[in-house]
PDB file of C-alpha atoms in Angstrom:
ATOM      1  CA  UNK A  30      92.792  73.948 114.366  1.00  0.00           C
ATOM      2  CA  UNK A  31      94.615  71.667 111.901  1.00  0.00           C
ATOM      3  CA  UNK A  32      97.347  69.956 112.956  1.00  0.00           C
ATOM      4  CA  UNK A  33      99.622  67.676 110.292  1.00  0.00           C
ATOM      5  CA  UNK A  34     102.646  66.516 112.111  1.00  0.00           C
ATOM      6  CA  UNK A  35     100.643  64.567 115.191  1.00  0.00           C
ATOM      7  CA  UNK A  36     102.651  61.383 115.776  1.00  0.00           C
ATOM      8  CA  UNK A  37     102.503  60.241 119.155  1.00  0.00           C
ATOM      9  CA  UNK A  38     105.282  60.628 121.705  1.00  0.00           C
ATOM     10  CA  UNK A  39     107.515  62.925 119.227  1.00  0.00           C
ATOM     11  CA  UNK A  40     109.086  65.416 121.417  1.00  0.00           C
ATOM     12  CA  UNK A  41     109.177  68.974 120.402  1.00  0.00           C
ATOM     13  CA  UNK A  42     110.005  72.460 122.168  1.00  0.00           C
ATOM     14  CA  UNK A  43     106.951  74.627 122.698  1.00  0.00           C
ATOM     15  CA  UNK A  44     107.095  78.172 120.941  1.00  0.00           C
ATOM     16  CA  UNK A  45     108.849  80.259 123.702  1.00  0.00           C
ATOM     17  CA  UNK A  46     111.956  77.658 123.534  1.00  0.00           C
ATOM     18  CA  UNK A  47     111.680  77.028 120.229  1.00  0.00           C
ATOM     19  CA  UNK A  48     112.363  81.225 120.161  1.00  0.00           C
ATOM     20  CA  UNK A  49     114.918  80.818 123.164  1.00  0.00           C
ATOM     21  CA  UNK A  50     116.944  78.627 120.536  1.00  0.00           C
ATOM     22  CA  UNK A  51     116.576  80.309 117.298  1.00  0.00           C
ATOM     23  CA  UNK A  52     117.994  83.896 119.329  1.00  0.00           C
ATOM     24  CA  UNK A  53     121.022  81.603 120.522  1.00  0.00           C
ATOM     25  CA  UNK A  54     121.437  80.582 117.013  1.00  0.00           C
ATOM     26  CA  UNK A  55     121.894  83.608 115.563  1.00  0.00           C
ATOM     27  CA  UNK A  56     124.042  85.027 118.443  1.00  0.00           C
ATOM     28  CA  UNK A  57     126.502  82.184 117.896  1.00  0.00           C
ATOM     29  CA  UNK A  58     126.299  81.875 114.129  1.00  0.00           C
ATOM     30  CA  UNK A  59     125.669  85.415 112.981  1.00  0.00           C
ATOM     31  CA  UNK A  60     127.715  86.936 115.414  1.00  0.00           C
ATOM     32  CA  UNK A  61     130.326  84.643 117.423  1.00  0.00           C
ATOM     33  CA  UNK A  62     131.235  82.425 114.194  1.00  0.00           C
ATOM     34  CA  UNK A  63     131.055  85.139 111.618  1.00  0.00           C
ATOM     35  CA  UNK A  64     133.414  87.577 113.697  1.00  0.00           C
ATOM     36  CA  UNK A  65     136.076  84.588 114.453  1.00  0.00           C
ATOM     37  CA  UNK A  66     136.068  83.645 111.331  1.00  0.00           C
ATOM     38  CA  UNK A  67     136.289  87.031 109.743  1.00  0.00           C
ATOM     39  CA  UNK A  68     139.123  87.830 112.011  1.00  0.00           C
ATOM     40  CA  UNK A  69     140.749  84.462 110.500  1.00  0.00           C
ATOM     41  CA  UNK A  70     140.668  85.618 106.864  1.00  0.00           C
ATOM     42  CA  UNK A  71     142.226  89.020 108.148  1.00  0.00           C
ATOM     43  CA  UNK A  72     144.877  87.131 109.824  1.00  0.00           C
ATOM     44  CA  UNK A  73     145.874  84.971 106.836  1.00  0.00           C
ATOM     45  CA  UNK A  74     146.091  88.038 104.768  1.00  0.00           C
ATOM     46  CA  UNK A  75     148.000  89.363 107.155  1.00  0.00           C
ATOM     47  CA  UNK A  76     145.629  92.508 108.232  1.00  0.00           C
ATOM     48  CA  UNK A  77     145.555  94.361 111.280  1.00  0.00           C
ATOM     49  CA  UNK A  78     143.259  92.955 113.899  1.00  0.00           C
ATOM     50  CA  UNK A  79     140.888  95.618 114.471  1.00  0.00           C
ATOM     51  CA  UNK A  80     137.809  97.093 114.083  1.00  0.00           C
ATOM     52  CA  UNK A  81     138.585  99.129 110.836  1.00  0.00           C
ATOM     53  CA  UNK A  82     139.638  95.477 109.040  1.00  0.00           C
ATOM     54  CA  UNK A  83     136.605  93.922 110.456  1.00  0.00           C
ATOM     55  CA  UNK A  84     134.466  97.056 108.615  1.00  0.00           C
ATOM     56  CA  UNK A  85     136.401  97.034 105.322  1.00  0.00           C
ATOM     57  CA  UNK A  86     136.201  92.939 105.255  1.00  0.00           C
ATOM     58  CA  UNK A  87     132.317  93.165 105.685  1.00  0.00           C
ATOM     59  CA  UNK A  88     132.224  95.002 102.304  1.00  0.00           C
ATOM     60  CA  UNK A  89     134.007  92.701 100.319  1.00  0.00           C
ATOM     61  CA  UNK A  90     130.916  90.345  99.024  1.00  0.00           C
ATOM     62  CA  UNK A  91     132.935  87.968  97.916  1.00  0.00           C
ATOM     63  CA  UNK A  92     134.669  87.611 101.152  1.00  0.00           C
ATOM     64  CA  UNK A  93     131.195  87.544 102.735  1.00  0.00           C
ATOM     65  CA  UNK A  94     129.895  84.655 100.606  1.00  0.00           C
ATOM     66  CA  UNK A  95     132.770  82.372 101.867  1.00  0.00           C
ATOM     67  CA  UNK A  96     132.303  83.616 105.122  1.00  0.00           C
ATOM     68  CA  UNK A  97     128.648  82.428 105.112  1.00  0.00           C
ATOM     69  CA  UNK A  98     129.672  79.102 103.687  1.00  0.00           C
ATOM     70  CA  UNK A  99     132.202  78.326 106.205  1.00  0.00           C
ATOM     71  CA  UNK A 100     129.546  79.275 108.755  1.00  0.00           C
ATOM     72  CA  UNK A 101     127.007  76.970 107.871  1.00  0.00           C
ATOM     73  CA  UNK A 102     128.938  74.071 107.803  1.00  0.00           C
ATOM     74  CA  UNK A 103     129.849  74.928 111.017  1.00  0.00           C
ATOM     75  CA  UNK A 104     126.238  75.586 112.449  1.00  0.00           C
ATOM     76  CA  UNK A 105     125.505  71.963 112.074  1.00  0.00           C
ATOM     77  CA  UNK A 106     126.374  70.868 115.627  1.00  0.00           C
ATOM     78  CA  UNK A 107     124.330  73.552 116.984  1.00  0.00           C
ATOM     79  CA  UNK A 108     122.041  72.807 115.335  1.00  0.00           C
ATOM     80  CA  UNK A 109     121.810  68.917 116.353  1.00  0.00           C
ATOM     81  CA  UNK A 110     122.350  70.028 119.831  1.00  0.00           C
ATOM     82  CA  UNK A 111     119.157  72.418 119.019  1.00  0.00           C
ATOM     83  CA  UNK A 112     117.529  68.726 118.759  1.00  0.00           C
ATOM     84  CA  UNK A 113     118.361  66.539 120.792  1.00  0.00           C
ATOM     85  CA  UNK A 114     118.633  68.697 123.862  1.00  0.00           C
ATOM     86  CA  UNK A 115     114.700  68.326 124.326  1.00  0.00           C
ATOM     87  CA  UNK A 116     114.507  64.783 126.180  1.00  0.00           C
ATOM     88  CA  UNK A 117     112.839  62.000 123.787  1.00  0.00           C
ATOM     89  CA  UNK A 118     113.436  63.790 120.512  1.00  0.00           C
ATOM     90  CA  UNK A 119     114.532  62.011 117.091  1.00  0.00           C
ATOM     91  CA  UNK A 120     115.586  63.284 114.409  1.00  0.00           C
ATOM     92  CA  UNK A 121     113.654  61.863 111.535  1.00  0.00           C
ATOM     93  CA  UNK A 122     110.278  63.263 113.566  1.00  0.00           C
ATOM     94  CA  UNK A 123     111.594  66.472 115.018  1.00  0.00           C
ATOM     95  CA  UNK A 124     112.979  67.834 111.761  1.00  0.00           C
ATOM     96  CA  UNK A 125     110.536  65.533 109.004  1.00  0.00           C
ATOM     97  CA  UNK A 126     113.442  63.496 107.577  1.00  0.00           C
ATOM     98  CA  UNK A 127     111.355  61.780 105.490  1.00  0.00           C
ATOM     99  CA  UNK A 128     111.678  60.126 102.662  1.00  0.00           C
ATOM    100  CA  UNK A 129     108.844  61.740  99.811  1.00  0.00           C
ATOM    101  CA  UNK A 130     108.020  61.087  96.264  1.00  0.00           C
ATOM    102  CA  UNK A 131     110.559  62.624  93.786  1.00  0.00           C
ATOM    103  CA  UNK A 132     107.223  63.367  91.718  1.00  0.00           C
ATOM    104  CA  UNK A 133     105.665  65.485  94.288  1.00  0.00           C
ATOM    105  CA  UNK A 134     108.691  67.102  94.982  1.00  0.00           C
ATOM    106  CA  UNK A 135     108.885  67.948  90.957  1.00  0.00           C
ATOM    107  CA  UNK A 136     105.378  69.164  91.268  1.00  0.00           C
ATOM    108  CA  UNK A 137     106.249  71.670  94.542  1.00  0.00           C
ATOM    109  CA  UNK A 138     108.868  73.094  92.575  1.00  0.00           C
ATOM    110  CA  UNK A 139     106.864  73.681  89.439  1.00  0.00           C
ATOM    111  CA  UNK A 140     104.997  75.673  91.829  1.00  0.00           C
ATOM    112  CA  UNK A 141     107.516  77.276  93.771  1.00  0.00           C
ATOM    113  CA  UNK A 142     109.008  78.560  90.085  1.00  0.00           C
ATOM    114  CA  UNK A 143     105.413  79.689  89.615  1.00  0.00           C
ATOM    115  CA  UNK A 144     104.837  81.367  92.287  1.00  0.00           C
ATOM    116  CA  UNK A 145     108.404  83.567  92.154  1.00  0.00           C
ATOM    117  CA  UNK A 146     107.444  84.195  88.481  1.00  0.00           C
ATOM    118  CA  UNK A 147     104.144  85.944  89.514  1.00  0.00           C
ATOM    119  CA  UNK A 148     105.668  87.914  92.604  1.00  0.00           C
ATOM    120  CA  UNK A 149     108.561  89.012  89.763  1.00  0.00           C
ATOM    121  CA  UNK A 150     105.197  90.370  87.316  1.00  0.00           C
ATOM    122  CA  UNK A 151     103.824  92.270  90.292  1.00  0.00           C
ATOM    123  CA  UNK A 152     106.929  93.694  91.066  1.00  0.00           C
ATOM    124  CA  UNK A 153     107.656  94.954  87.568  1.00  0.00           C
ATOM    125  CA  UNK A 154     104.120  96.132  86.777  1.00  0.00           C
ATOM    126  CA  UNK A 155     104.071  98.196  90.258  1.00  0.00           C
ATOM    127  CA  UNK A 156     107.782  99.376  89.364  1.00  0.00           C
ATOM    128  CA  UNK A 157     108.999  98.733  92.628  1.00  0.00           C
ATOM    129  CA  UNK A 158     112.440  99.269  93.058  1.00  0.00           C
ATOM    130  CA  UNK A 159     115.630  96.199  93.581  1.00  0.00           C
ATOM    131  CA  UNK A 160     117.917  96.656  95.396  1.00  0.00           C
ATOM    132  CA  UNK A 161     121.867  95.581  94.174  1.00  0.00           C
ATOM    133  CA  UNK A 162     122.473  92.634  96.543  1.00  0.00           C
ATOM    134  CA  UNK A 163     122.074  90.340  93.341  1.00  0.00           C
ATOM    135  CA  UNK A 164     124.022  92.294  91.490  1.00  0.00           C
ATOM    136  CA  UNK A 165     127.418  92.268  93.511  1.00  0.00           C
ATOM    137  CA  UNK A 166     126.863  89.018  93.736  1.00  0.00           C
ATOM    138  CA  UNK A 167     128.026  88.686  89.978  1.00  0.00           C
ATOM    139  CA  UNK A 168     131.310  90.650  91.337  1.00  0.00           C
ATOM    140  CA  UNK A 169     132.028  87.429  93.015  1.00  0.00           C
ATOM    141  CA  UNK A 170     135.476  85.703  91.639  1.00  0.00           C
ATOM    142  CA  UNK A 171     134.438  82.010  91.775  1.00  0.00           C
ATOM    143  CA  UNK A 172     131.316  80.365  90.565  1.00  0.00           C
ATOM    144  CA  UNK A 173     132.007  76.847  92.534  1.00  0.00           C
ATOM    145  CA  UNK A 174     131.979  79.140  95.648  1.00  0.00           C
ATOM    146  CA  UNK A 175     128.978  81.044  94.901  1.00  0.00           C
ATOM    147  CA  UNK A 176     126.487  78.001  93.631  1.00  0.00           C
ATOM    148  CA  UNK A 177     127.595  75.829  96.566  1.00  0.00           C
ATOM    149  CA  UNK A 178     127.101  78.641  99.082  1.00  0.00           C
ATOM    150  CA  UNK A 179     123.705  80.059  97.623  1.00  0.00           C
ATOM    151  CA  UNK A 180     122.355  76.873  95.816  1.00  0.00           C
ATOM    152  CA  UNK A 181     123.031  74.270  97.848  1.00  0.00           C
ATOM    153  CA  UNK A 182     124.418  75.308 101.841  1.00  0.00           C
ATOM    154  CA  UNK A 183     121.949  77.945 102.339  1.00  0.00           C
ATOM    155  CA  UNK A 184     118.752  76.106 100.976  1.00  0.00           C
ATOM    156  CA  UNK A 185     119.865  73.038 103.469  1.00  0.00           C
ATOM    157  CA  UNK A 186     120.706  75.397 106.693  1.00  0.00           C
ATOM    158  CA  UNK A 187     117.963  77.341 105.963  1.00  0.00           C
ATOM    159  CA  UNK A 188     115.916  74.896 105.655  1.00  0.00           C
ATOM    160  CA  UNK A 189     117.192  72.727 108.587  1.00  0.00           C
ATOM    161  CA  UNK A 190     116.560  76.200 110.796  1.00  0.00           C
ATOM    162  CA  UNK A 191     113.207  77.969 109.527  1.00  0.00           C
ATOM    163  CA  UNK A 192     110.875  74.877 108.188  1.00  0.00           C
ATOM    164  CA  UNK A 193     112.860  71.947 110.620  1.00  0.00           C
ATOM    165  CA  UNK A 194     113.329  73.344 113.858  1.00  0.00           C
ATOM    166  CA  UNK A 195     110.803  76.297 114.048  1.00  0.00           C
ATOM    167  CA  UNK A 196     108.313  74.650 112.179  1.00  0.00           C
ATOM    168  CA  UNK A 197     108.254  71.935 114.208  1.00  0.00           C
ATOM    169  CA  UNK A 198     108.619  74.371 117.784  1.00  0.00           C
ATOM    170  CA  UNK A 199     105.648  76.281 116.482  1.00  0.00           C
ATOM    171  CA  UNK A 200     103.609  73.782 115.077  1.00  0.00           C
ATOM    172  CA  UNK A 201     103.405  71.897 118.288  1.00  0.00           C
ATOM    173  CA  UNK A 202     102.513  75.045 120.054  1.00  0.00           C
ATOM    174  CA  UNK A 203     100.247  77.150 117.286  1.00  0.00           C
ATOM    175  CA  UNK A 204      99.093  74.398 114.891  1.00  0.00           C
ATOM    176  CA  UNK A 205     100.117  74.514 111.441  1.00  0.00           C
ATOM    177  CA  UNK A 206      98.799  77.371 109.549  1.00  0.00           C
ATOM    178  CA  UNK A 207     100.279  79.656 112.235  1.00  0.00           C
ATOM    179  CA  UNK A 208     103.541  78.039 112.034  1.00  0.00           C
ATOM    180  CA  UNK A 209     103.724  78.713 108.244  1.00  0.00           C
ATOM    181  CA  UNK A 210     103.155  82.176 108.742  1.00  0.00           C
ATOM    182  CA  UNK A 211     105.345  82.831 111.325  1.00  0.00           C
ATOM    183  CA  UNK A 212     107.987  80.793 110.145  1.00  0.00           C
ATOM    184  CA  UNK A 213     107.988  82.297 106.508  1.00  0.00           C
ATOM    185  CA  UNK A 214     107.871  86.117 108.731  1.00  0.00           C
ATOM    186  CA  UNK A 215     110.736  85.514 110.523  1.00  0.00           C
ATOM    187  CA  UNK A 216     112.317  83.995 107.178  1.00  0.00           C
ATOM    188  CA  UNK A 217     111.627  87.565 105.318  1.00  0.00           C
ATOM    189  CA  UNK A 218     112.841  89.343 107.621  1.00  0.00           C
ATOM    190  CA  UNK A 219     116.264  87.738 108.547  1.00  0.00           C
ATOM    191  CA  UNK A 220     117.007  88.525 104.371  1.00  0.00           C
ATOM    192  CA  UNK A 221     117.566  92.030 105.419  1.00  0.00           C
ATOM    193  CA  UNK A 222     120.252  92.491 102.443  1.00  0.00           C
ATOM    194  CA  UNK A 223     116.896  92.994 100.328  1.00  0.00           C
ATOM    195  CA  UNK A 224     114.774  96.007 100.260  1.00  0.00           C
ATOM    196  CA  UNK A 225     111.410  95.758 101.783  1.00  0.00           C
ATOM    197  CA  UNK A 226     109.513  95.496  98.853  1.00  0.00           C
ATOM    198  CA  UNK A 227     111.624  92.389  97.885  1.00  0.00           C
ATOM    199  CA  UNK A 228     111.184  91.194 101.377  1.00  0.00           C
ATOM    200  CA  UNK A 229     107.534  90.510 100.369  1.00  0.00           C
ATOM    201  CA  UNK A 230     108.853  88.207  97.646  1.00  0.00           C
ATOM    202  CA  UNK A 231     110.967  86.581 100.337  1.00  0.00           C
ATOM    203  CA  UNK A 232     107.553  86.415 102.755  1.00  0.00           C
ATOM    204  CA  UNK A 233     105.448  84.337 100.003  1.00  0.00           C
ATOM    205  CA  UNK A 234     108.686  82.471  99.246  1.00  0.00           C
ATOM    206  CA  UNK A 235     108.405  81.483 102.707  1.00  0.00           C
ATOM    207  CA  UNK A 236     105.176  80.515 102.550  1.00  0.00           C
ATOM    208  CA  UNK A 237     105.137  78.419  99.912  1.00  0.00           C
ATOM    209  CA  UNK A 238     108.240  76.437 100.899  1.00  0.00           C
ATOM    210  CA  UNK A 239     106.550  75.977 104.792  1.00  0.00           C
ATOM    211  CA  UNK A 240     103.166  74.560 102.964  1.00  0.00           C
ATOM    212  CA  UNK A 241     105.270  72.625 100.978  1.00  0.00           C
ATOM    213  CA  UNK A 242     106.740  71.346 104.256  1.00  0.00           C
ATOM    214  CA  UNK A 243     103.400  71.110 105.771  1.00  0.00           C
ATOM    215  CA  UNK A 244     101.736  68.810 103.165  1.00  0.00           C
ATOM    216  CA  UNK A 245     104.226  66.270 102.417  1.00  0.00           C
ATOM    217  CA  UNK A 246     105.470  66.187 106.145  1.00  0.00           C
ATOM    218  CA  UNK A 247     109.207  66.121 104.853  1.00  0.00           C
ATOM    219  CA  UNK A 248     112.234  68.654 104.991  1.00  0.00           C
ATOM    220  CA  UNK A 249     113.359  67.350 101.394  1.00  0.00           C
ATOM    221  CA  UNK A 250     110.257  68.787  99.707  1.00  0.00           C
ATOM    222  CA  UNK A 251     111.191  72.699 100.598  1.00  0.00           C
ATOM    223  CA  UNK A 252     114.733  71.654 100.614  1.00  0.00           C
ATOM    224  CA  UNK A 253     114.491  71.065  97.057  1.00  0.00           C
ATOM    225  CA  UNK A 254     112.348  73.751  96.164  1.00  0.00           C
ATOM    226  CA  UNK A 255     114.158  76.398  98.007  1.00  0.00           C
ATOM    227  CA  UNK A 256     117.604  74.403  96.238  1.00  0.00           C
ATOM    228  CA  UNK A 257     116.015  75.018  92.523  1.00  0.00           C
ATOM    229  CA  UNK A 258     114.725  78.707  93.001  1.00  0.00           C
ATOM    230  CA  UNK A 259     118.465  79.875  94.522  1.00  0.00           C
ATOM    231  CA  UNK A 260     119.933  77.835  91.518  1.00  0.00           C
ATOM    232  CA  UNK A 261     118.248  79.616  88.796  1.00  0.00           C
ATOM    233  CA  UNK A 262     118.628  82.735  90.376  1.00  0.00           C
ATOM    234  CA  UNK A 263     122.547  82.062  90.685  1.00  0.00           C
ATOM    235  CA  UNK A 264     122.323  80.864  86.995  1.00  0.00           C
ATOM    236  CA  UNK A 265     120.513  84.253  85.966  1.00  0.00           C
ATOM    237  CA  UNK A 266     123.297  86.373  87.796  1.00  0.00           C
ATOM    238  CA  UNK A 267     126.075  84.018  86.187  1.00  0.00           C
ATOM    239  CA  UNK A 268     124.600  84.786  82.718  1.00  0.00           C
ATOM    240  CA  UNK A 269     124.155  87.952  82.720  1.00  0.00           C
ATOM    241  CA  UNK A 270     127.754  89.031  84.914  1.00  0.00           C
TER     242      UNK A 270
END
């Protein structure tokens, strides 16, 4: 079976830690860090501390989008601790913080824009259904907030998370083709705001960004790829709200 990202003597976690690690990340960022800081923006407006403010607060999208912001940033020590808690692990090698040609990356997002433009023809031809996630995000009261939570956090956490860490976990365990798939899987389905037909868009957007990740053996390529396709998509909602 292939395998791209051989170096010698770069230390990874096998697939079943790699796992361990991702679960822990979500239990402390999706639910630890979003319910403290939930119950801190229902403290500064001065809202009752309970489970009805919690409920009411998770419908405000708005609200949500800085929640998810603040969040990220905040994920970033995990996520180094993610790291370097396997013995003999770098950085640069564990996550492919390399350094890549700005033309290939132009080319990968030529195709990445490609690629979303043909999933968005099969979807209208079928007549498949969308769901109104983008829509309330046009509801949202600041633009700065939006484009640097959507465009530019969430392309470099997600990034960091699904084709850094679990790549890399997967790869050493799998190989590489079963890493992308797996990878861009568990990518679909953690976009569970989407409807399942869109979650297929979400799957080959996965796939293409970990192939992406797999050829040029650097983060930056599906971090800028993932960067442009949330950017236009922002731009599109921004347009049209």
């Amino acid at each position: 079976m292939t395998r791209y990202n051989t170096k010698a003597g770069t230390a990874r976690w096998g697939f079943w830690m790699t796992c361990v690690w991702f679960l822990v990340y979500l239990l402390i960022t999706q639910a630890l860090l979003s319910a403290v800081v939930l119950l801190g923006f229902a403290w500064q407006a001065d809202l009752p501390l309970s489970i009805a403010t919690v409920r009411h607060l998770a419908d405000d999208t708005q609200l949500l989008i800085q929640i998810s912001l603040v969040v990220n940033l905040l994920s970033l020590p995990l996520i180094a601790l993610m790291v370097f808690s396997k013995k003999g692990s770098s950085w640069r090698d564990y996550m492919a913080w390399r350094r890549v040609s700005i033309w290939r990356v132009i080319g990968w997002c030529m195709l990445c824009l490609f690629t979303v433009y043909l999933t968005g023809v099969v979807h209208q031809l079928l007549g498949w259904p969308e769901s109104d996630f983008m829509a309330k995000m046009a509801l949202v009261g600041s633009p700065v907030v939006l484009i640097l939570t959507v465009a530019v956090a969430a392309p470099i956490f997600e990034e960091l998370v699904f084709r850094g860490f679990m790549y890399s976990g997967f790869e050493r365990s799998l190989g590489a083709i079963p890493a992308v798939l797996l990878t861009s899987a568990i990518f679909a389905m953690m976009h569970f705001q989407y409807n399942h037909y869109e979650l297929l868009h979400i799957f080959v957007l996965g796939l293409v960004l970990a192939w992406a990740r797999m050829r040029t053996q650097s983060l930056w390529t599906p971090i800028a790829m993932h960067a442009v396709n949330n950017g236009l998509a922002i731009a599109a909602v921004l347009a049209t709200s």
